[in-house]
CSV table of C-alpha atoms and ligand atoms in Angstrom, one decimal:
chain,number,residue,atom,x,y,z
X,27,UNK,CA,0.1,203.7,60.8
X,28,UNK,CA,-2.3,206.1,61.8
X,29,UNK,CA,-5.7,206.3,61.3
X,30,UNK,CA,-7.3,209.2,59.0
X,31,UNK,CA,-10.6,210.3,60.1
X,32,UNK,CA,-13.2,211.1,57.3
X,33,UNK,CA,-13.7,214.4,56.0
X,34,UNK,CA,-15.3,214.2,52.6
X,35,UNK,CA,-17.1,211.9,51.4
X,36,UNK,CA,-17.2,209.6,48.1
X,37,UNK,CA,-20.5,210.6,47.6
X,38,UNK,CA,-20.4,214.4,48.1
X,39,UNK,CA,-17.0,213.9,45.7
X,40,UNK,CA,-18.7,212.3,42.8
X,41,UNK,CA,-21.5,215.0,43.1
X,42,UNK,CA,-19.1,217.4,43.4
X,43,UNK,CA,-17.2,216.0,40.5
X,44,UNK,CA,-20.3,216.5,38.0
X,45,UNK,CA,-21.2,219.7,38.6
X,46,UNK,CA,-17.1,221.0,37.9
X,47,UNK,CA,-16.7,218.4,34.7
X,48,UNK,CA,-20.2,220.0,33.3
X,49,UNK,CA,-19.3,223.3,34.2
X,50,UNK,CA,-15.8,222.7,32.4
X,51,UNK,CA,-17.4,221.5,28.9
X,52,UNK,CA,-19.6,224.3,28.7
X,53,UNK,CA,-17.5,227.7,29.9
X,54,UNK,CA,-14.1,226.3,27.7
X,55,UNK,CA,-14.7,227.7,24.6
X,56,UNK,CA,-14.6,226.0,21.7
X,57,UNK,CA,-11.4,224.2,19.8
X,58,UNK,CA,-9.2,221.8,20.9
X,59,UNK,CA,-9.5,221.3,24.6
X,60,UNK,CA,-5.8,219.0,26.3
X,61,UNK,CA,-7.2,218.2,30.1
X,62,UNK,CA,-3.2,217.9,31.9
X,63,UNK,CA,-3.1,216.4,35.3
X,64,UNK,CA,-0.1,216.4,37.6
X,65,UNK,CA,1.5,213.2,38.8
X,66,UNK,CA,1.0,212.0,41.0
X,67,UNK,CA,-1.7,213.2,43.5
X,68,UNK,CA,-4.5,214.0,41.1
X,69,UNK,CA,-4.4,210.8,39.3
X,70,UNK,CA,-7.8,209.7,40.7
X,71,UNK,CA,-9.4,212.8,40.8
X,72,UNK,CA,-8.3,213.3,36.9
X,73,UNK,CA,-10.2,209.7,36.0
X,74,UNK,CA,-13.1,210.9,37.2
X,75,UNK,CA,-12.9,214.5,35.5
X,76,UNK,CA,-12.3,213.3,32.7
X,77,UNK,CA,-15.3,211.2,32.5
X,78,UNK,CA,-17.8,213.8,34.0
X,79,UNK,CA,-16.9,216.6,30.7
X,80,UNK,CA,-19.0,215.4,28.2
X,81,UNK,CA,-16.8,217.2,25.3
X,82,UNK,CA,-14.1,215.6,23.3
X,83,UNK,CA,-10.8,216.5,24.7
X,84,UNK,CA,-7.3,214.9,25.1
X,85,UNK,CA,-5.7,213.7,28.3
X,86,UNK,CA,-2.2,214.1,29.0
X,87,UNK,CA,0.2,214.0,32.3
X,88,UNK,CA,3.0,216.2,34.1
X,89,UNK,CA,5.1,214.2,36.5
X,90,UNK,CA,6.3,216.6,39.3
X,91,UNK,CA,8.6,215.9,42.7
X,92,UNK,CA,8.5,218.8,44.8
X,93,UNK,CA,12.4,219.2,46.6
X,94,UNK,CA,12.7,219.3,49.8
X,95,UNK,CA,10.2,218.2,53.2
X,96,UNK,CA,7.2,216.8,51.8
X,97,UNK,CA,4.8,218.9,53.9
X,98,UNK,CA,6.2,222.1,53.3
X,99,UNK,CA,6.6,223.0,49.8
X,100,UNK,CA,9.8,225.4,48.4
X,101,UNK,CA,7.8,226.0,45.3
X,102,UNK,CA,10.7,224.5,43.1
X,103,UNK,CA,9.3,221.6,41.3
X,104,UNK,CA,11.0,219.0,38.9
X,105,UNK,CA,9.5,218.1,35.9
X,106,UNK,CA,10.1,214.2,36.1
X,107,UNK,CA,8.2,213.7,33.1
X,108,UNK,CA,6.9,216.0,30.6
X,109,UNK,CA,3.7,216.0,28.3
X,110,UNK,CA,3.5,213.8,25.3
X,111,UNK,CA,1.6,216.3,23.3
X,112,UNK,CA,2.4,220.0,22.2
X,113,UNK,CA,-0.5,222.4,23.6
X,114,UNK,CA,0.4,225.2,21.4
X,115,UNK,CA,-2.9,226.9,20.7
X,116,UNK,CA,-5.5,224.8,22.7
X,117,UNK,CA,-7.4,225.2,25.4
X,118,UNK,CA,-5.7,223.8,28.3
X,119,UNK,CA,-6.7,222.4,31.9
X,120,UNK,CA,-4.4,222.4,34.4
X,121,UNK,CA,-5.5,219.6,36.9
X,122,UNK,CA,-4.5,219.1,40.5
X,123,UNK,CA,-5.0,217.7,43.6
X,124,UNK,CA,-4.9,220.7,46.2
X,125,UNK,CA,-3.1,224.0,46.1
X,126,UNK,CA,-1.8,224.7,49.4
X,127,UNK,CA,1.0,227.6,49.5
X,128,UNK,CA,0.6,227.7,45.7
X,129,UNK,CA,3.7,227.9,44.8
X,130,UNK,CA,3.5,224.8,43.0
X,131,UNK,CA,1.0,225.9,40.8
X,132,UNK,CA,2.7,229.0,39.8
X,133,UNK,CA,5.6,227.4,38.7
X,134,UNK,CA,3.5,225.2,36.8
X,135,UNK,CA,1.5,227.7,35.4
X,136,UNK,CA,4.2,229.2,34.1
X,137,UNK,CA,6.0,226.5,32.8
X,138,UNK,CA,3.1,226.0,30.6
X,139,UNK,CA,1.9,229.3,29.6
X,140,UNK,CA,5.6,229.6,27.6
X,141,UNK,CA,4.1,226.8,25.4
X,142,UNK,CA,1.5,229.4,24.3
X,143,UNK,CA,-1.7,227.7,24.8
X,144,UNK,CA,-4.4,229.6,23.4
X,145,UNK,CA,-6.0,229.6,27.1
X,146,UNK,CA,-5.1,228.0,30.7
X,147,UNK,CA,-7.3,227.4,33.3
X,148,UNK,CA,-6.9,225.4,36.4
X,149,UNK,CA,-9.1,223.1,38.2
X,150,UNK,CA,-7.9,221.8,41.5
X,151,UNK,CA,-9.8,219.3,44.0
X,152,UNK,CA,-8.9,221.0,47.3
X,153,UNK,CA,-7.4,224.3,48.0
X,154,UNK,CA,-6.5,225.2,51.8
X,155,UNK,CA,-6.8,229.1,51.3
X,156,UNK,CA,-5.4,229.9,54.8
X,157,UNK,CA,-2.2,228.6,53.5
X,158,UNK,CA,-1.7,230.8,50.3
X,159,UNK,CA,1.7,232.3,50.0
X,160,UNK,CA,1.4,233.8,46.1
X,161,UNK,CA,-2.2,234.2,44.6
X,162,UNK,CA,-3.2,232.0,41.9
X,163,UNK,CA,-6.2,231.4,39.2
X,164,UNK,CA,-8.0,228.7,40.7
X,165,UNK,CA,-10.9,228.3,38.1
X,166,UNK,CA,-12.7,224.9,39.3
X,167,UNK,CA,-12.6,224.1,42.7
X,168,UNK,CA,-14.1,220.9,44.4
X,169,UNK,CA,-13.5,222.0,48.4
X,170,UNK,CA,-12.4,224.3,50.1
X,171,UNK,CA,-9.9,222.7,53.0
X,172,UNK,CA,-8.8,223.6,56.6
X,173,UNK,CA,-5.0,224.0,57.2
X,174,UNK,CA,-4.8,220.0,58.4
X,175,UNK,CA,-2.9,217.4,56.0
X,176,UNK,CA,-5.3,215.6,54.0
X,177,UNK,CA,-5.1,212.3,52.3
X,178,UNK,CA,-6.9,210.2,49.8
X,179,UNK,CA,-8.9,210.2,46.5
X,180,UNK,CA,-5.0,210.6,45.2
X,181,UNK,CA,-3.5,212.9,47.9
X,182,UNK,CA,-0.7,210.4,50.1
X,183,UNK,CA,0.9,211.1,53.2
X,184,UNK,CA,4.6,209.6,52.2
X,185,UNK,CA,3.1,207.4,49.6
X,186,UNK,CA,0.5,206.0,51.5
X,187,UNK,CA,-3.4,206.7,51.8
X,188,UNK,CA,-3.5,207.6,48.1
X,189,UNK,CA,-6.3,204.5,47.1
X,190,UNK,CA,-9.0,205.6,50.2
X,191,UNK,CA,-12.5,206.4,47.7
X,192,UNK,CA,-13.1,209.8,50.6
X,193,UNK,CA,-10.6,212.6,51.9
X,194,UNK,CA,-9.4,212.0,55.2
X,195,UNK,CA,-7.5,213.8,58.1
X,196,UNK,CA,-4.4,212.7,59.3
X,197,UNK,CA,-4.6,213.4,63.1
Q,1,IMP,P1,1.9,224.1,47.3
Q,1,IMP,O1,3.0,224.4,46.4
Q,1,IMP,O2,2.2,224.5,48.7
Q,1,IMP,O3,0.6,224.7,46.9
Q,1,IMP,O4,1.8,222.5,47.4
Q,1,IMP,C1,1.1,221.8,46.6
Q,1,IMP,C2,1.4,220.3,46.7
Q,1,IMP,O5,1.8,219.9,48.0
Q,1,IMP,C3,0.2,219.5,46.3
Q,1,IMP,O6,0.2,219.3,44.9
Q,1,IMP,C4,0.4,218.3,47.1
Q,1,IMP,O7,1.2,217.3,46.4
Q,1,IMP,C5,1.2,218.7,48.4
Q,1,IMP,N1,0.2,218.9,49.5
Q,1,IMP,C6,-0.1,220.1,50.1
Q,1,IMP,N2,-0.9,219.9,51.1
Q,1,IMP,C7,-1.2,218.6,51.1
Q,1,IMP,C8,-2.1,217.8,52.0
Q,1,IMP,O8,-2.8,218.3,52.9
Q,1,IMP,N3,-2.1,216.5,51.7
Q,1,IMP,C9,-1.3,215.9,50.7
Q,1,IMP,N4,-0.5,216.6,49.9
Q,1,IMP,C10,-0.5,218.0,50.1
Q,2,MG,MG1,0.6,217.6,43.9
Protein backbone atom coordinates (compact mmCIF):
# COMPACT_ATOMS: atom_id res chain seq x y z
CA UNK A 1 0.00 0.00 0.00
CA UNK A 2 1.37 3.29 -0.40
CA UNK A 3 2.46 5.56 1.88
CA UNK A 4 0.50 9.12 2.27
CA UNK A 5 2.66 11.90 3.12
CA UNK A 6 1.28 14.53 5.70
CA UNK A 7 -0.45 17.44 4.69
CA UNK A 8 -2.55 18.65 7.54
CA UNK A 9 -2.19 18.27 10.66
CA UNK A 10 -4.37 16.88 13.75
CA UNK A 11 -3.57 19.85 15.43
CA UNK A 12 -4.09 22.63 12.90
CA UNK A 13 -7.60 20.34 12.32
CA UNK A 14 -8.89 20.55 15.76
CA UNK A 15 -8.03 24.35 15.73
CA UNK A 16 -9.49 24.67 12.69
CA UNK A 17 -12.46 22.62 13.80
CA UNK A 18 -13.29 25.29 16.72
CA UNK A 19 -13.20 28.25 15.07
CA UNK A 20 -15.97 26.72 12.13
CA UNK A 21 -18.23 24.89 15.03
CA UNK A 22 -18.26 28.43 16.98
CA UNK A 23 -18.71 30.36 14.01
CA UNK A 24 -21.70 27.82 13.11
CA UNK A 25 -23.64 28.32 16.52
CA UNK A 26 -23.55 31.97 16.39
CA UNK A 27 -24.31 33.08 12.41
CA UNK A 28 -27.35 30.04 12.26
CA UNK A 29 -30.14 31.89 13.37
CA UNK A 30 -32.25 30.84 15.80
CA UNK A 31 -34.84 27.65 15.77
CA UNK A 32 -34.33 24.28 15.29
CA UNK A 33 -30.88 23.71 13.94
CA UNK A 34 -30.58 19.44 12.14
CA UNK A 35 -26.48 19.25 11.50
CA UNK A 36 -26.70 16.30 8.30
CA UNK A 37 -23.45 14.65 7.46
CA UNK A 38 -22.88 12.54 4.36
CA UNK A 39 -21.78 8.87 4.68
CA UNK A 40 -19.34 8.02 4.56
CA UNK A 41 -16.31 10.34 4.25
CA UNK A 42 -17.28 13.03 6.81
CA UNK A 43 -18.07 10.74 9.45
CA UNK A 44 -14.99 11.87 11.59
CA UNK A 45 -14.98 15.30 10.72
CA UNK A 46 -18.95 15.37 11.69
CA UNK A 47 -17.97 13.98 15.49
CA UNK A 48 -15.87 16.51 15.94
CA UNK A 49 -18.32 19.39 14.53
CA UNK A 50 -20.65 18.44 16.32
CA UNK A 51 -19.00 18.74 19.55
CA UNK A 52 -17.27 22.13 18.76
CA UNK A 53 -21.12 24.07 18.24
CA UNK A 54 -22.06 24.73 21.53
CA UNK A 55 -25.95 25.05 20.57
CA UNK A 56 -28.52 22.34 20.85
CA UNK A 57 -29.02 20.83 17.57
CA UNK A 58 -29.85 17.33 16.12
CA UNK A 59 -27.60 15.06 14.15
CA UNK A 60 -28.71 13.08 11.41
CA UNK A 61 -26.91 11.07 8.29
CA UNK A 62 -27.16 10.75 4.35
CA UNK A 63 -25.55 7.64 3.00
CA UNK A 64 -24.36 8.39 -0.67
CA UNK A 65 -22.35 6.05 -3.34
CA UNK A 66 -21.24 8.05 -6.16
CA UNK A 67 -21.56 5.68 -9.63
CA UNK A 68 -18.94 5.23 -11.56
CA UNK A 69 -14.68 5.53 -11.06
CA UNK A 70 -14.13 6.60 -7.65
CA UNK A 71 -11.75 9.47 -8.49
CA UNK A 72 -13.70 11.06 -10.88
CA UNK A 73 -17.17 11.88 -9.95
CA UNK A 74 -20.43 11.88 -12.63
CA UNK A 75 -22.28 13.97 -10.13
CA UNK A 76 -25.06 11.25 -9.99
CA UNK A 77 -25.27 10.11 -6.49
CA UNK A 78 -27.42 7.33 -4.79
CA UNK A 79 -29.09 7.90 -1.72
CA UNK A 80 -28.25 4.49 0.01
CA UNK A 81 -29.80 5.72 3.06
CA UNK A 82 -31.90 8.55 3.74
CA UNK A 83 -32.45 10.89 6.93
CA UNK A 84 -34.41 9.67 9.89
CA UNK A 85 -35.78 12.97 10.65
CA UNK A 86 -38.03 15.42 8.42
CA UNK A 87 -36.15 18.99 8.14
CA UNK A 88 -39.09 20.76 7.00
CA UNK A 89 -38.62 24.26 8.45
CA UNK A 90 -35.24 24.08 10.30
CA UNK A 91 -32.15 25.30 9.89
CA UNK A 92 -30.09 22.73 8.19
CA UNK A 93 -26.18 21.95 7.77
CA UNK A 94 -25.10 20.20 5.14
CA UNK A 95 -21.76 18.48 6.15
CA UNK A 96 -19.05 16.97 4.01
CA UNK A 97 -15.83 15.86 3.59
CA UNK A 98 -14.36 17.89 0.43
CA UNK A 99 -16.08 19.24 -2.61
CA UNK A 100 -14.07 18.61 -5.49
CA UNK A 101 -15.94 19.04 -9.02
CA UNK A 102 -19.09 19.78 -6.85
CA UNK A 103 -21.26 18.06 -8.46
CA UNK A 104 -22.01 16.06 -5.61
CA UNK A 105 -23.03 18.72 -3.61
CA UNK A 106 -25.37 20.13 -5.97
CA UNK A 107 -27.21 17.13 -6.28
CA UNK A 108 -27.36 17.02 -2.70
CA UNK A 109 -28.25 20.42 -2.24
CA UNK A 110 -30.99 19.94 -4.22
CA UNK A 111 -32.31 16.84 -2.99
CA UNK A 112 -32.73 18.63 0.21
CA UNK A 113 -33.78 21.98 -0.47
CA UNK A 114 -37.27 20.18 -1.96
CA UNK A 115 -37.80 19.15 1.77
CA UNK A 116 -38.17 22.93 2.37
CA UNK A 117 -35.88 23.60 5.11
CA UNK A 118 -36.28 26.94 6.44
CA UNK A 119 -32.38 27.51 5.56
CA UNK A 120 -29.37 25.27 4.09
CA UNK A 121 -25.94 26.02 4.49
CA UNK A 122 -23.04 23.77 3.88
CA UNK A 123 -19.91 23.28 5.69
CA UNK A 124 -17.27 21.14 4.07
CA UNK A 125 -13.69 20.15 5.45
CA UNK A 126 -11.66 20.45 2.19
CA UNK A 127 -12.57 22.00 -1.06
CA UNK A 128 -10.03 21.66 -4.08
CA UNK A 129 -11.26 24.87 -5.91
CA UNK A 130 -9.10 24.25 -9.08
CA UNK A 131 -11.37 21.37 -9.66
CA UNK A 132 -14.83 23.07 -9.67
CA UNK A 133 -17.09 22.12 -12.47
CA UNK A 134 -20.59 23.87 -11.23
CA UNK A 135 -20.36 26.70 -8.44
CA UNK A 136 -21.66 25.85 -5.12
CA UNK A 137 -22.44 27.59 -1.57
CA UNK A 138 -19.70 26.56 0.44
CA UNK A 139 -20.47 28.38 3.73
CA UNK A 140 -17.74 26.77 6.32
CA UNK A 141 -14.67 25.72 5.01
CA UNK A 142 -11.83 23.99 6.99
CA UNK A 143 -8.94 24.07 3.94
CA UNK A 144 -8.53 24.88 1.02
CA UNK A 145 -6.81 21.73 -1.10
CA UNK A 146 -4.49 21.28 -4.12
CA UNK A 147 -5.77 19.18 -7.00
CA UNK A 148 -3.84 15.82 -5.37
CA UNK A 149 -6.10 12.90 -3.82
CA UNK A 150 -6.24 13.25 -0.23
CA UNK A 151 -7.01 10.77 2.47
CA UNK A 152 -7.79 10.64 6.13
CA UNK A 153 -9.72 12.24 9.04
CA UNK A 154 -12.67 10.25 6.95
CA UNK A 155 -11.62 10.75 3.30
CA UNK A 156 -10.37 6.86 1.95
CA UNK A 157 -8.63 6.00 -0.98
CA UNK A 158 -10.87 2.59 -1.93
CA UNK A 159 -11.81 2.25 1.62
CA UNK A 160 -8.64 2.55 3.08
CA UNK A 161 -6.81 5.59 4.99
CA UNK A 162 -10.09 6.74 6.36
CA UNK A 163 -8.95 6.27 10.51
CA UNK A 164 -5.35 8.43 9.97
CA UNK A 165 -6.11 11.55 12.92
CA UNK A 166 -4.21 14.16 9.82
CA UNK A 167 -4.93 14.60 5.92
CA UNK A 168 -2.41 12.98 3.89
CA UNK A 169 -1.28 12.83 0.15
CA UNK A 170 -1.42 9.84 -1.79
CA UNK A 171 1.70 10.13 -3.96
P1 LIG B 1 -17.38 16.00 -6.39
O1 LIG B 1 -18.76 15.58 -6.79
O2 LIG B 1 -16.43 15.96 -7.55
O3 LIG B 1 -17.34 17.34 -5.69
O4 LIG B 1 -16.84 14.87 -5.45
C1 LIG B 1 -17.06 14.84 -4.12
C2 LIG B 1 -16.78 13.48 -3.55
O5 LIG B 1 -15.70 12.80 -4.20
C3 LIG B 1 -16.34 13.67 -2.12
O6 LIG B 1 -17.44 13.70 -1.24
C4 LIG B 1 -15.41 12.50 -1.90
O7 LIG B 1 -16.17 11.38 -1.47
C5 LIG B 1 -14.82 12.21 -3.25
N1 LIG B 1 -13.48 12.84 -3.38
C6 LIG B 1 -13.13 13.86 -4.19
N2 LIG B 1 -11.82 14.17 -4.05
C7 LIG B 1 -11.33 13.32 -3.13
C8 LIG B 1 -10.02 13.15 -2.53
O8 LIG B 1 -9.03 13.85 -2.83
N3 LIG B 1 -9.92 12.17 -1.60
C9 LIG B 1 -10.96 11.38 -1.23
N4 LIG B 1 -12.20 11.51 -1.74
C10 LIG B 1 -12.38 12.48 -2.69
MG1 LIG C 1 -18.14 12.23 0.01
Amino acid sequence: MEQPRPLITAESIAARVAVLGTEIASQIPEGQLTVVGVLRGAFVFMADLVRAIPRPHRCDFLGVRSYGDATLSSGIVEITSDLLLPIEGDHVLLVEDIVDTGLTLRYLIEILEARRPKSLRVCALLSKPSRRRVEVPVHYLGFEVPDQFVVGYGLDAAQQYRHLPYIAVLE
